[in-house]
Every structure is written in structure tokens, then in C-alpha cells.
Coordinates of C-alpha atoms in Angstrom, one line a residue:
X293 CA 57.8 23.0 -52.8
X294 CA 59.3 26.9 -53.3
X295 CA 59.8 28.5 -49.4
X296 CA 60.4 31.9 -48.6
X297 CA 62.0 32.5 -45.6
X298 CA 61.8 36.4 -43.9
X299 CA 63.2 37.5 -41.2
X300 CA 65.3 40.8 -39.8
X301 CA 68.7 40.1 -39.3
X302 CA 70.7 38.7 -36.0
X303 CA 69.0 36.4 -33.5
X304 CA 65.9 35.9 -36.1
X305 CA 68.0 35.0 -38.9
X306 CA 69.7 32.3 -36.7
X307 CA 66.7 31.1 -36.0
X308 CA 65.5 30.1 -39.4
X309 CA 68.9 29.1 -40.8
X310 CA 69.1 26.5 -38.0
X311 CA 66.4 24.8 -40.2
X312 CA 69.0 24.1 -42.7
X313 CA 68.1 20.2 -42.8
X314 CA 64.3 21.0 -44.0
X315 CA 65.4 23.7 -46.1
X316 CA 68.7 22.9 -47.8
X317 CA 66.8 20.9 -50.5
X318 CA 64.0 22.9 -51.7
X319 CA 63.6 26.0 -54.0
X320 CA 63.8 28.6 -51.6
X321 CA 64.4 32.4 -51.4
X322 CA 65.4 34.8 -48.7
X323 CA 63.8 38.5 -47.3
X324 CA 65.8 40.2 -44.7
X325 CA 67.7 43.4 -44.1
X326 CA 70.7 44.1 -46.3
X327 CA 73.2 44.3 -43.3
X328 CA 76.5 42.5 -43.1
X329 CA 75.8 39.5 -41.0
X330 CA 72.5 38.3 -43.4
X331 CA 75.3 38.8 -46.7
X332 CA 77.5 36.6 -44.3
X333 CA 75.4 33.9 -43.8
X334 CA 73.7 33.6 -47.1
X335 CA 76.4 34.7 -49.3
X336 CA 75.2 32.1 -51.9
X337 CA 71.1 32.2 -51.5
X338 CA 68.8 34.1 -53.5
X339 CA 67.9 36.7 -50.9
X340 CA 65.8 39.7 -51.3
X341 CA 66.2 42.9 -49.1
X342 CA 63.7 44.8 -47.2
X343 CA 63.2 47.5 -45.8
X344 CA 64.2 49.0 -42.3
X345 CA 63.8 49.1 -39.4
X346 CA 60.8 48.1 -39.2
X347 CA 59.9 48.6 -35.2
X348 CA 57.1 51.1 -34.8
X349 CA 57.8 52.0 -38.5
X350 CA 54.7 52.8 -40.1
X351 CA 57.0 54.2 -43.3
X352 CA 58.9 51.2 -43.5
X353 CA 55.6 48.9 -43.2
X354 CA 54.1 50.4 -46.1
X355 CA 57.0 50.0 -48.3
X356 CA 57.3 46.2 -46.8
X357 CA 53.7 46.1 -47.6
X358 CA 54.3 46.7 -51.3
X359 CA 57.5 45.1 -51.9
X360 CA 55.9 41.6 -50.5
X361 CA 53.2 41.9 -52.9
X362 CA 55.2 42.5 -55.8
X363 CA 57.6 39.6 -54.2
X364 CA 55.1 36.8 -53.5
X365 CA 53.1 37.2 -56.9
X366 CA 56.3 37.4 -58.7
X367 CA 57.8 34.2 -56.9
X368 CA 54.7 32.2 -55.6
X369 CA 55.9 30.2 -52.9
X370 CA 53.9 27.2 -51.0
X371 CA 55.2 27.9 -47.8
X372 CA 56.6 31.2 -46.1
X373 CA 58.3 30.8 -42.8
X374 CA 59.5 33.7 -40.2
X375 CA 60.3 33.7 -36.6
X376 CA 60.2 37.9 -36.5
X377 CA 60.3 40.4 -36.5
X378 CA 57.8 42.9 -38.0
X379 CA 58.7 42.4 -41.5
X380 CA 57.3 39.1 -41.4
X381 CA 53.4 40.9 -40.8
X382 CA 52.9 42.3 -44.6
X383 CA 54.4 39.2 -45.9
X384 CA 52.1 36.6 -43.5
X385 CA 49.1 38.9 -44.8
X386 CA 49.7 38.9 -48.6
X387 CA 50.6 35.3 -48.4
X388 CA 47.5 34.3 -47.1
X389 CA 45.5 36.4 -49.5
X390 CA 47.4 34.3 -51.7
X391 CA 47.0 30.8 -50.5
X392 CA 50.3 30.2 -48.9
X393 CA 50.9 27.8 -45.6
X394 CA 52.1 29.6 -43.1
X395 CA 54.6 29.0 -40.4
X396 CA 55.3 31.5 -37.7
X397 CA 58.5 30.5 -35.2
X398 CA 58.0 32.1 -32.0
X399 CA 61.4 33.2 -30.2
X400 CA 61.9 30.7 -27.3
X401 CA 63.0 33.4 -25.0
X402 CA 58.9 34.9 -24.8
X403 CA 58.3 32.6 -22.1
X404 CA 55.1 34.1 -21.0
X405 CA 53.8 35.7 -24.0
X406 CA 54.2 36.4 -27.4
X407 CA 56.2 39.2 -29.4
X408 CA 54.1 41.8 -30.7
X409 CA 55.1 40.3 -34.5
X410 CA 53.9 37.2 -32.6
X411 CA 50.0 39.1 -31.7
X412 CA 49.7 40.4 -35.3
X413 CA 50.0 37.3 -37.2
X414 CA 48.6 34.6 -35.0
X415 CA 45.3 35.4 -36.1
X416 CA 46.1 33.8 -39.8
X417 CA 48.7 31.2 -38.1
X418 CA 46.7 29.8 -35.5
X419 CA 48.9 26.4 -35.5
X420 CA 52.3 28.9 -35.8
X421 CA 55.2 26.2 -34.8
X422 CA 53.5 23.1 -34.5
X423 CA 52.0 23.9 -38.4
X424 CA 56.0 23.2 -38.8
X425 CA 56.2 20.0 -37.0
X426 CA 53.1 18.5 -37.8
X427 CA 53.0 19.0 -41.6
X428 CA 52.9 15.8 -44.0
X429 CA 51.4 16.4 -46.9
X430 CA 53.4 18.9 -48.1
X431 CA 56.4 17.4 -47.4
X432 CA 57.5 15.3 -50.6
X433 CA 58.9 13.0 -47.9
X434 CA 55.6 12.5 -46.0
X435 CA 55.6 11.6 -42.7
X436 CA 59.3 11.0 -42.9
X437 CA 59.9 14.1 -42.9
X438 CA 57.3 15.5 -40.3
X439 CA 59.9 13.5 -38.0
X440 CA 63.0 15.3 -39.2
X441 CA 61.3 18.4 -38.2
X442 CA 60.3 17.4 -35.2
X443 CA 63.9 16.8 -33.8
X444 CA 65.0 19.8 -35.5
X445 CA 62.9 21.8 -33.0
X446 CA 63.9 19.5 -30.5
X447 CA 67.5 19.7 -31.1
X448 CA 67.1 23.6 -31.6
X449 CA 65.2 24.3 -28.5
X450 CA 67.8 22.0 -26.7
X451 CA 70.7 24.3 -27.8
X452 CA 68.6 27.1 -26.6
X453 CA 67.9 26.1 -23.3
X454 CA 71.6 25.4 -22.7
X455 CA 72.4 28.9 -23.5
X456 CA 73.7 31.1 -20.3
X457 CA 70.3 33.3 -21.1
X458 CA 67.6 30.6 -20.6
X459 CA 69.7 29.1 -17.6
X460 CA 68.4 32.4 -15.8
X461 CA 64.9 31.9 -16.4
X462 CA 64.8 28.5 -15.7
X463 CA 61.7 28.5 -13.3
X464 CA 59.9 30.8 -16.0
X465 CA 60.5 27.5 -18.4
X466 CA 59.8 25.0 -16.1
X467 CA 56.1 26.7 -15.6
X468 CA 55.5 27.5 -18.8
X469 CA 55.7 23.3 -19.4
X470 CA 54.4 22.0 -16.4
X471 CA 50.7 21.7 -17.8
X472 CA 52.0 19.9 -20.7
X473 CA 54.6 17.6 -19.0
X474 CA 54.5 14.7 -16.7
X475 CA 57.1 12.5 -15.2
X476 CA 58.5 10.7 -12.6
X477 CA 61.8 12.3 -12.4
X478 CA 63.6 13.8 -9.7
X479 CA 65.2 17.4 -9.7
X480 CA 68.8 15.3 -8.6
X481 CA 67.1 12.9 -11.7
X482 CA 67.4 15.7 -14.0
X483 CA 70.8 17.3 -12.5
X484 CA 72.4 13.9 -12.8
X485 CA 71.4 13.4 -16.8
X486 CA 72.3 16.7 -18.1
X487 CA 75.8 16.7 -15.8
X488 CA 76.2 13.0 -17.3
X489 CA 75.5 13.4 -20.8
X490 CA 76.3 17.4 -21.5
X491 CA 78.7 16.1 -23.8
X492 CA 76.4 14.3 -25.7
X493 CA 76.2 16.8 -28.3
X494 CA 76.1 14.5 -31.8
X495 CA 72.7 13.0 -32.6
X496 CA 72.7 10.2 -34.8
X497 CA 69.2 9.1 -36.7
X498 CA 68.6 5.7 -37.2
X499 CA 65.2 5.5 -38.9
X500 CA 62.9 2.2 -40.0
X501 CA 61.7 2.6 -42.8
X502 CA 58.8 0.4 -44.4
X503 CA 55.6 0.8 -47.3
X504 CA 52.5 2.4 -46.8
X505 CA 49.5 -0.9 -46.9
X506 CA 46.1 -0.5 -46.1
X507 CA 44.9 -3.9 -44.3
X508 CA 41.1 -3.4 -43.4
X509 CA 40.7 -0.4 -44.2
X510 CA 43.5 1.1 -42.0
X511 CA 46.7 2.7 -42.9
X512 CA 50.0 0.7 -41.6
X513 CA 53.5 1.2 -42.1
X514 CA 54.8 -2.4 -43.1
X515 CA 58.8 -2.8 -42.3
X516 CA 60.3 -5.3 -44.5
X517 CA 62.6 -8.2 -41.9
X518 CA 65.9 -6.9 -43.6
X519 CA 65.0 -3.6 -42.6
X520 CA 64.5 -4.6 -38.8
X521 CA 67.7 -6.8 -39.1
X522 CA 69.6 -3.5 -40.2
X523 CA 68.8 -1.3 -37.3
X524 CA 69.1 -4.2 -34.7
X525 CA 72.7 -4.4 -36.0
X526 CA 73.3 -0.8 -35.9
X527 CA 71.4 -0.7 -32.1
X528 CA 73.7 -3.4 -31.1
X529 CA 77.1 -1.9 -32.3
X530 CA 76.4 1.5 -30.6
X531 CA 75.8 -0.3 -27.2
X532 CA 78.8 -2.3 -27.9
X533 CA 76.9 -5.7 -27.5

């Protein structure tokens, strides 16, 4: 799988190079301003500059316009991924014209509607983020993967929330994922887990894996016995039992 990650600079840069775990091991270039932060980060990635700013820049646009034709049909990629700004618009259209998936990354902080990049391209991305977490068969790992991801946005929307930014809009958040959220927790509930395990930073992965059989005609993931003795074991020693 070839991926071609765009993006301006700063915050939206961050943003995709926190998904260095899906990333790191596939062919993969880069489109982003030429400013000294992006030649920070990705000193050793193939990167491609753009133009800017891009803001209410109908110039720039057009010249972004070209230069993402000329890039995609010269690279070809399977997958282009951006979480904003606008430079990610010409490249979301041409890609599509030339059959590549698209994944837009809304920033968390639009809590009760999208960026303007956001409105432009979700007419071609109608699955945006969850195109990113749900995703299996182009993932060389299958379904294994499609969990990686998954707590990747988990463990990125995490750090986000913790932030002293999203602390302040905190009744913005908790609206926005009322409709989609249901449990039997208290607010002291809540208090008392993130006061108790704030420091609970690390995440370790323990994952069973098994082989795909199909027994009567329906797909099942069959874990071998030395498999489930393995993470029992490893279960056991983290609770100390």
C-alpha cells in the first residue's frame, strides 16, 4: 500500500504523524508547507512542498491544484490521508478522479461542526475518520490491523482530551457524545477513574491471535490452546496473581 499524507504545518501535521504505528511500515510520501517545524519532524521522509498559505487563497489553490495532479499521477498512491487544512481539497479531488481511498481526520477541537476543509471534502469522504478505523481489506494485516487503528484514535483522542484546551469545553464534548454513549457511571465515577489512573499513561497490547476457518458457511477466527495459554499467563503476571 503507497500513502500520501498532506497536511499544512503545526497542529495538522501532529495530527497525522501521531499515526506513526499505521504508517511507519508502508511506502509513503509527504505534502505540506516547506517551514521549519515540517523539515523538523520529517527530516528523513520523502516530503513534497506545497504551496501557501492556502486560507482564502484562490492563487495558491490553483497552483495546489496542479501540483497534486502532477503529484498523484506521478506517485499513485492507494490511500491519501489529511486532517487540514485547505491543501488537502485539490488533493482529495484529484485523488478520487483517480481512484484513491480517502481518509479525512477532522480536528477534535470542532466540536459542533466541521472546518471549512472539513465541508469541502466530505462530499467525496462521506465515512472521513471511521473510513480510517474501519478499513480491512486494504490493510495487508486484515482485521488485525483495523484494531491497531482503532486504539490509535483512541489513544490520540485520549491525549487530546487531557489537553488544558479541551478541559474548557468539556460540556461542549460531553454533548456532542451523549447520543452515542450510554452508561451507568457516575460524574464522582468518572472523577474518581481519571484522578486514579492519570498516570496510567503506557498501554500495553496483548492480542489473540488465531486462523481464519469457515465452519457452515460462516467466517470464525479459530485461536489455537497455546495461544489462549500465552495471554492467560501474561493476564495473570500483570495482576500479579
Amino acid at each position: 500500500m503507497k500513502v500520501c499524507l498532506v497536511g499544512s504545518s503545526g497542529g495538522h501535521l501532529t495530527h497525522l504523524y501521531m499515526l506513526k504505528d499505521f504508517w511507519k511500515d508502508k511506502d509513503r510520501f509527504w505534502v505540506t508547507f516547506d517551514k521549519e517545524d515540517a523539515r523538523s519532524i520529517l527530516e528523513n521522509e520523502k516530503v513534497i512542498p506545497c504551496y501557501y498559505p492556502t486560507n482564502r487563497n484562490i492563487k495558491n489553490l490553483i497552483k495546489n491544484t496542479f501540483l497534486a495532479i502532477k503529484v498523484l499521477l506521478k506517485e499513485k498512491p492507494d490511500l491519501i490521508i489529511s486532517s487540514g487544512a485547505a491543501v488537502a481539497v485539490p488533493f482529495f479531488y484529484i485523488g478520487k478522479i483517480l481512484g484513491a481511498k480517502l481518509v479525512y481526520i477532522e480536528v477534535f477541537d470542532r466540536i459542533d461542526k466541521p472546518t471549512v476543509t472539513g465541508k469541502l471534502v466530505y462530499p467525496i469522504d462521506e465515512d472521513n475518520i471511521l473510513a480510517y478505523t474501519r478499513m480491512r481489506y486494504e490493510d495487508p494485516r486484515g482485521d488485525y490491523g483495523r484494531q491497531l487503528r482503532q486504539r490509535m484514535v483512541l489513544e490520540a483522542l485520549v491525549k487530546k482530551i487531557a489537553t488544558i484546551g479541551s478541559m474548557t469545553k468539556y460540556q461542549s464534548i460531553l454533548n456532542a457524545i451523549s447520543s452515542n454513549i450510554k452508561t451507568n457511571l457516575t460524574f464522582d465515577d468518572m472523577k474518581a477513574i481519571a484522578t486514579k489512573y492519570s498516570s496510567a499513561s503506557k498501554i500495553e497490547q496483548i492480542q489473540l491471535q488465531g486462523e481464519s476457518q469457515m465452519i457452515d458457511g460462516v467466517s470464525y477466527e479459530v485461536v489455537p490452546q497455546s495461544n489462549l495459554d500465552k495471554v492467560t499467563s501474561q493476564l495473570k503476571k500483570a495482576l500479579n496473581e
